[in-house]
CSV table of C-alpha atoms in Angstrom, one decimal:
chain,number,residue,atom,x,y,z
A,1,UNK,CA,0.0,0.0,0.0
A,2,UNK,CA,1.5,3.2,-0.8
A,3,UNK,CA,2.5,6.4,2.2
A,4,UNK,CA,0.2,8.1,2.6
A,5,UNK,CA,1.2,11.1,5.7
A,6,UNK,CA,-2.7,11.9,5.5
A,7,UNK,CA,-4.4,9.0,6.3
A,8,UNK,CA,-2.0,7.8,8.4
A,9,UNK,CA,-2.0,10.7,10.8
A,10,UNK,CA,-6.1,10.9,10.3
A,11,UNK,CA,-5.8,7.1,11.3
A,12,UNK,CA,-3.7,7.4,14.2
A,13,UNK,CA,-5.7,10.8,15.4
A,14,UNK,CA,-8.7,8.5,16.0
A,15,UNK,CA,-6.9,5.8,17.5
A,16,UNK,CA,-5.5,8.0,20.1
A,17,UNK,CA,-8.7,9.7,21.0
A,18,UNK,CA,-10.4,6.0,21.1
A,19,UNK,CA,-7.4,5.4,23.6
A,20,UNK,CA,-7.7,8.8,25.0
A,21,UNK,CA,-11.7,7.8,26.0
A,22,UNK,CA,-11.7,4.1,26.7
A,23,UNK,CA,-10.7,3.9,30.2
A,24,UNK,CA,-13.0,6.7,31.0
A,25,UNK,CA,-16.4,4.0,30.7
A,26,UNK,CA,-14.3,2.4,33.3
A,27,UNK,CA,-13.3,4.9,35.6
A,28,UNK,CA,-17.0,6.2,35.7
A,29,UNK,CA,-18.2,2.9,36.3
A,30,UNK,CA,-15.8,2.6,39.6
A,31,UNK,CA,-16.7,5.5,40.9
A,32,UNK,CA,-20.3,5.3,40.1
A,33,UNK,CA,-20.9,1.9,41.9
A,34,UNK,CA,-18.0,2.9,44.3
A,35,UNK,CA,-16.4,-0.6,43.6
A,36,UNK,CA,-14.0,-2.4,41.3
A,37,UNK,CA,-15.2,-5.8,42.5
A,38,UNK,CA,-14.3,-8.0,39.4
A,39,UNK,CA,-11.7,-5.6,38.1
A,40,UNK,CA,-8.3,-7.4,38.3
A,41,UNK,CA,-5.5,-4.5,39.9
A,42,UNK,CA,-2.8,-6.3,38.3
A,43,UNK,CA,-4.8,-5.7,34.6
A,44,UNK,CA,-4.4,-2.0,35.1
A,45,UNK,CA,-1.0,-1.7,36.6
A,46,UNK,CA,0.4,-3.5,33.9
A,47,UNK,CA,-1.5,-2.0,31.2
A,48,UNK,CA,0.0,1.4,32.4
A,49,UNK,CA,3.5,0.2,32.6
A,50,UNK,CA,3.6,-1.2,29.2
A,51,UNK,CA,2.1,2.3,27.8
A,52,UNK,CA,5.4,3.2,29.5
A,53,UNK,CA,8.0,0.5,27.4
A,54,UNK,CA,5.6,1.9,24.5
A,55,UNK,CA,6.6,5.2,24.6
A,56,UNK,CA,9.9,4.4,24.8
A,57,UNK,CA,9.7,2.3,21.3
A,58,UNK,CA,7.4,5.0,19.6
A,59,UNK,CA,9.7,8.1,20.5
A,60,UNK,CA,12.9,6.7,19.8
A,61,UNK,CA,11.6,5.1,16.3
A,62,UNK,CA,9.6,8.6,15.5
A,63,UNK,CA,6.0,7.4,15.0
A,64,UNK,CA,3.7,9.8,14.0
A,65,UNK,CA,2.6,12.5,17.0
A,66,UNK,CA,-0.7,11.1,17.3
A,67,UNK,CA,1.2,7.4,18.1
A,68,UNK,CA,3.5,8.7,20.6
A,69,UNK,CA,0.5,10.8,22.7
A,70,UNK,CA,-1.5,7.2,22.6
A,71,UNK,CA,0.8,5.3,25.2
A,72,UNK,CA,1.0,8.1,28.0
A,73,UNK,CA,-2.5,8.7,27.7
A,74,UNK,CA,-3.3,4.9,28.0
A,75,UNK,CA,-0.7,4.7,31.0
A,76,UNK,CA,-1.9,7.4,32.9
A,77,UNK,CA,-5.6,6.4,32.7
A,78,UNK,CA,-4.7,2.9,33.4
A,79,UNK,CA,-2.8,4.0,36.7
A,80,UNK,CA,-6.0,5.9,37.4
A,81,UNK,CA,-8.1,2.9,37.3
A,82,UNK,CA,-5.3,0.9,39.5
A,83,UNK,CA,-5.6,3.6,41.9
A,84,UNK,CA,-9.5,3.5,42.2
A,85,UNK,CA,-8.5,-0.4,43.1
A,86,UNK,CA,-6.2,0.8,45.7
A,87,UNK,CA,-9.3,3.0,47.2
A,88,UNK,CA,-12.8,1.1,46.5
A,89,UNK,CA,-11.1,-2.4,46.3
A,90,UNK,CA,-8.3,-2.4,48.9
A,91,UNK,CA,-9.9,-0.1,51.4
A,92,UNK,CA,-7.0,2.5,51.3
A,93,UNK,CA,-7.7,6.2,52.4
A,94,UNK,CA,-8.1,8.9,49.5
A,95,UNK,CA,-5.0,10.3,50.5
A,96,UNK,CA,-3.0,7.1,50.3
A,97,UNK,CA,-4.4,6.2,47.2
A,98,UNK,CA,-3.3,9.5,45.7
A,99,UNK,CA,0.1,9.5,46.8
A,100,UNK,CA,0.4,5.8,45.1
A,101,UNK,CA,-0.7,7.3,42.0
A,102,UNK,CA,1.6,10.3,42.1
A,103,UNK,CA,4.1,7.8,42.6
A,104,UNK,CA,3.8,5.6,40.2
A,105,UNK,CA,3.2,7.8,37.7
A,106,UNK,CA,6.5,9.8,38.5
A,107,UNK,CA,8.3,6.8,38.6
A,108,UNK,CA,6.9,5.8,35.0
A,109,UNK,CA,8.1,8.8,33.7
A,110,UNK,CA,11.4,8.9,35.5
A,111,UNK,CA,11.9,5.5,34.0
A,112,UNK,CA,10.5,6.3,30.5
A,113,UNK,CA,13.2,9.2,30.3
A,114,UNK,CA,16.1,7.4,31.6
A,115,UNK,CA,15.5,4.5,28.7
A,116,UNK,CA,15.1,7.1,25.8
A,117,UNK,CA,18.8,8.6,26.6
A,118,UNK,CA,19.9,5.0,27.7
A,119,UNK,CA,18.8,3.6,24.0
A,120,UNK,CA,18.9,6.5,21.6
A,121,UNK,CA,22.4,6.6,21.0
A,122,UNK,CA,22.5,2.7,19.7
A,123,UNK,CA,19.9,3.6,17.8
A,124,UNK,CA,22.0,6.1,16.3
A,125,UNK,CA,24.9,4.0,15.6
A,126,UNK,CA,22.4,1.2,13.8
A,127,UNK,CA,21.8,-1.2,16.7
A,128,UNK,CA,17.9,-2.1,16.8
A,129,UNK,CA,18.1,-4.7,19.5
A,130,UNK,CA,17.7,-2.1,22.4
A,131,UNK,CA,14.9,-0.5,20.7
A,132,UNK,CA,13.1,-3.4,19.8
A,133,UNK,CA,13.3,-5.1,23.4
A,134,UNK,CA,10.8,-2.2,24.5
A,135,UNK,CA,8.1,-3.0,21.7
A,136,UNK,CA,8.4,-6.6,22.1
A,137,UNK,CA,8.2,-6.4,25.6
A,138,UNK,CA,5.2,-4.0,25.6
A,139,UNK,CA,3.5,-6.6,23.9
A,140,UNK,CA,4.2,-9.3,26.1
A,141,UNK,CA,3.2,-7.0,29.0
A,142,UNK,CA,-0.2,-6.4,27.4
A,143,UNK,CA,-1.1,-10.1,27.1
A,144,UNK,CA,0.2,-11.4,30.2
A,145,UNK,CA,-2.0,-8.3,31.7
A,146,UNK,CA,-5.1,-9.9,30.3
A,147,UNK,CA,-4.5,-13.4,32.3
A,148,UNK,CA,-5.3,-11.9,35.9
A,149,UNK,CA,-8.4,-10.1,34.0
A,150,UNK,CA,-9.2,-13.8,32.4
A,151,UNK,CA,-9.0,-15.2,35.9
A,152,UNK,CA,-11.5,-13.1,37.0
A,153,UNK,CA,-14.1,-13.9,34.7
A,154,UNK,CA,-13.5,-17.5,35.4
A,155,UNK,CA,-14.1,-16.8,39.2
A,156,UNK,CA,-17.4,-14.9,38.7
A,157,UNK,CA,-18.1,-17.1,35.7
A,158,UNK,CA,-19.5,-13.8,34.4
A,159,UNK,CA,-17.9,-10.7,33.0
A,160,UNK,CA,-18.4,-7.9,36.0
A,161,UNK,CA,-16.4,-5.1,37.6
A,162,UNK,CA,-14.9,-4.8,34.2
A,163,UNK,CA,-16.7,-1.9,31.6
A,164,UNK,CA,-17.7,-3.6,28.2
A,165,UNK,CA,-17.8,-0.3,26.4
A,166,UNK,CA,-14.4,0.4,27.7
A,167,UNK,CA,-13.6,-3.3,26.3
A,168,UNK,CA,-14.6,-2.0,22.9
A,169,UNK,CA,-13.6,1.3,22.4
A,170,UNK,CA,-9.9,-0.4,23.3
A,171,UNK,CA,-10.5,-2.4,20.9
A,172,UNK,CA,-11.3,0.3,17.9
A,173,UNK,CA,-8.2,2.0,18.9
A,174,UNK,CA,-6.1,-1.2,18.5
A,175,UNK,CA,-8.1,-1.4,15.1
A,176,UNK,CA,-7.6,2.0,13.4
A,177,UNK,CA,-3.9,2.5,15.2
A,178,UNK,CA,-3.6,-0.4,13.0
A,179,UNK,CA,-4.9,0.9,9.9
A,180,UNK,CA,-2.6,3.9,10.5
A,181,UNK,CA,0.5,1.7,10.4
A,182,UNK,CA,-0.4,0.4,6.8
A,183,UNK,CA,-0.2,3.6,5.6
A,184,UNK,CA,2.6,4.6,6.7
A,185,UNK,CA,6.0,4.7,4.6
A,186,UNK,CA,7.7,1.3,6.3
A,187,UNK,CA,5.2,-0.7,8.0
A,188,UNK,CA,5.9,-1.3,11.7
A,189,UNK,CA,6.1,-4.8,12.7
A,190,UNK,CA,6.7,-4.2,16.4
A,191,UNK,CA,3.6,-1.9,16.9
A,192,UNK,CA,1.3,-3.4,14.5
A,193,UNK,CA,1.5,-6.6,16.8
A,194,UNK,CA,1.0,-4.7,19.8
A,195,UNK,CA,-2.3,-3.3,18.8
A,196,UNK,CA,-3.6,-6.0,16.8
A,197,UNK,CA,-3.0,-8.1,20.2
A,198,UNK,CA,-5.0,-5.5,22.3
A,199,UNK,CA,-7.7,-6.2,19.6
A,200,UNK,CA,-7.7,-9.8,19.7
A,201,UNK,CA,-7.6,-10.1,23.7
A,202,UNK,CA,-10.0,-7.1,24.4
A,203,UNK,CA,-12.5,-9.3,21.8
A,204,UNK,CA,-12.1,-12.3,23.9
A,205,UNK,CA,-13.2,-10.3,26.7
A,206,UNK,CA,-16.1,-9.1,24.9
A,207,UNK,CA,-17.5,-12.9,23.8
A,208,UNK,CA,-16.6,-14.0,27.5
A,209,UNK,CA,-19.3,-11.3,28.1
A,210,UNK,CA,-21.9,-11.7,25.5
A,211,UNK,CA,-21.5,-15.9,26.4
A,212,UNK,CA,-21.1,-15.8,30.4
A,213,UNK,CA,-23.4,-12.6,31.0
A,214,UNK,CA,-26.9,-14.2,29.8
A,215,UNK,CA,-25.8,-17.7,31.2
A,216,UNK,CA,-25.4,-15.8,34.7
A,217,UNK,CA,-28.4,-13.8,34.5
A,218,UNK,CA,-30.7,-17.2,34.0
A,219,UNK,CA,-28.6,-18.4,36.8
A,220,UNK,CA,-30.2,-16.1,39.3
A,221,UNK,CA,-33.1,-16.2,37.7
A,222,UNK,CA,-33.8,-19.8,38.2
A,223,UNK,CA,-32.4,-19.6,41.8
A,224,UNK,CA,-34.6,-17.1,42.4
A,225,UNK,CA,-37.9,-19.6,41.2
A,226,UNK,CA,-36.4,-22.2,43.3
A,227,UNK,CA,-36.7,-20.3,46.4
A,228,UNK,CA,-38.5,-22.5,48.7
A,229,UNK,CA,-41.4,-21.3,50.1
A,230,UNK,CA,-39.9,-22.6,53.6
A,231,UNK,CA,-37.3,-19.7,53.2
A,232,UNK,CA,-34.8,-22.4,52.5
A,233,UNK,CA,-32.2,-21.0,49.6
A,234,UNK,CA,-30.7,-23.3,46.9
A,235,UNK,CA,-27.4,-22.8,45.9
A,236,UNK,CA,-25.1,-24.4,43.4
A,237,UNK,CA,-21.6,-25.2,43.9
A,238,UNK,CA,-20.1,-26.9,41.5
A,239,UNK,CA,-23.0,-28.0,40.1
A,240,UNK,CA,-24.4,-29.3,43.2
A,241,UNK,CA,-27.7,-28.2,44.6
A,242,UNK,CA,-27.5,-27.4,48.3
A,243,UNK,CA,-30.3,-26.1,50.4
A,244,UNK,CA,-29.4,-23.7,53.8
A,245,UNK,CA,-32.4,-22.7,56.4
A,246,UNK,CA,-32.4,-19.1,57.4
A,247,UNK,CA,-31.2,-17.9,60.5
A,248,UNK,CA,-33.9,-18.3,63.3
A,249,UNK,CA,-36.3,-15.2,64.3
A,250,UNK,CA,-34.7,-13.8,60.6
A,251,UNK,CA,-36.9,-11.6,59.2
A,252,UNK,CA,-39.0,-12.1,56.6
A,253,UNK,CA,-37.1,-10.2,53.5
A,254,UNK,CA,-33.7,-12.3,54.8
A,255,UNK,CA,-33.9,-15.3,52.7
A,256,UNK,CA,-34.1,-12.5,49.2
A,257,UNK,CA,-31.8,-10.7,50.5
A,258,UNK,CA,-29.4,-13.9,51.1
A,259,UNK,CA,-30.3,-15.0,47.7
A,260,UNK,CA,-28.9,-12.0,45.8
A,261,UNK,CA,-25.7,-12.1,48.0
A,262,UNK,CA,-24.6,-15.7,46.9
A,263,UNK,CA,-25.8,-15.0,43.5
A,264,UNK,CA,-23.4,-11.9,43.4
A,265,UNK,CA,-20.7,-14.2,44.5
């Protein structure tokens, strides 16, 4: 396909304001429900470091503006996210959780500058190994930062804590930050893997949630027509139907009010 500065700039513009946006679903989630209960901390933290290893790649091989804005952006929403973890999931105080965002994220770029003046000058002189340790690894990073995420869902054998629209605007970022790499004048092999990867595990995500989701909603649903009209409350675990009396003298909204609380578990 032949350069084209145009298209690959207008390409890369509206990958960086998908990845600009998509954590925002997420962080308004978090704080709306005041929890990140099915949001893996390790998903985020990572995420945000490898944005890190990715800007180092992008400015030292001179990716179009739009390219090089995409990683910081992506790290310091993700480290937002982790931080929310730190306060709704971990209990910390506001302050606390603050100061380990302020800390990370000067660390980040502490780090991120050190490598650029570390690698540029064997860059200079034609070596490419340095260089292309940081994109390789940023992809590595961003698949292994999935996993934890992937464990979740197996836990809760449903997709929860976790924003589906911020799954999918990821996911069109990885796609036209793709596109912008075709046009550009010597396609990049390093960071056209990196974002097709973010599409293919941000999609598996998204099935996990259009599969699991429904499958967990008739779940309750049929727990909730099996309520005995005793008050006892079945449960299944591990396929296993159990059956629990209330508490005595509970009253009489208890054995609901159980029901939702194992279902949510």
């Amino acid at each position: 396909m032949p350069a084209n500065a145009a298209a690959e700039n207008a390409l890369g513009t509206v990958g960086t304001i998908c990845w600009t946006i998509q954590l925002v679903p997420q962080i308004w989630k978090s704080w709306r429900t005041k929890s990140t209960e099915g949001l893996s901390e390790w998903l985020v933290l990572l995420w945000g470091f490898s944005g890190v290893t990715l800007g180092v790649y992008a400015i030292i091989q001179d990716l179009n503006i739009p390219l090089i804005l995409q990683p910081h952006l992506f790290s310091a929403l993700s480290y937002v996210c982790w931080a929310q973890c730190q306060y709704y999931g971990r209990k910390r105080s506001k302050l606390a959780s603050v100061a380990m965002y302020a800390a990370v994220m000067v660390f980040s770029a502490g780090f991120e500058v050190g490598m650029i003046f570390a690698v540029r000058p064997a860059y200079n002189s034609g070596n490419m190994r340095p260089v292309q340790f940081f994109g390789i690894f940023s992809s590595v990073l961003i698949a292994i930062a999935l996993l934890p995420q992937y464990w979740e869902i197996y836990k809760y054998k449903e997709v929860i804590g976790i924003s589906t629209m911020f799954m999918l605007v990821d996911m069109l970022g990885g796609v036209f930050s793709d596109l912008s790499l075709a046009f550009k004048e010597k396609f990049d092999v390093v960071a056209g893997v990196t974002y097709s990867l973010v599409v293919v595990m941000d999609a598996v995500v998204l099935i996990c949630a259009l599969i699991l989701n429904p499958m967990a909603k008739r779940r309750r649903k049929r727990l909730a027509e099996n309520l005995d009209s005793d008050g006892e409350i079945p449960i299944e675990v591990g396929g296993v139907r159990n059956t629990s009396p209330p508490p005595e003298n509970a009253p009489e909204k208890e054995p609901r009010r159980l029901l939702d609380a194992s279902a949510r578990a």
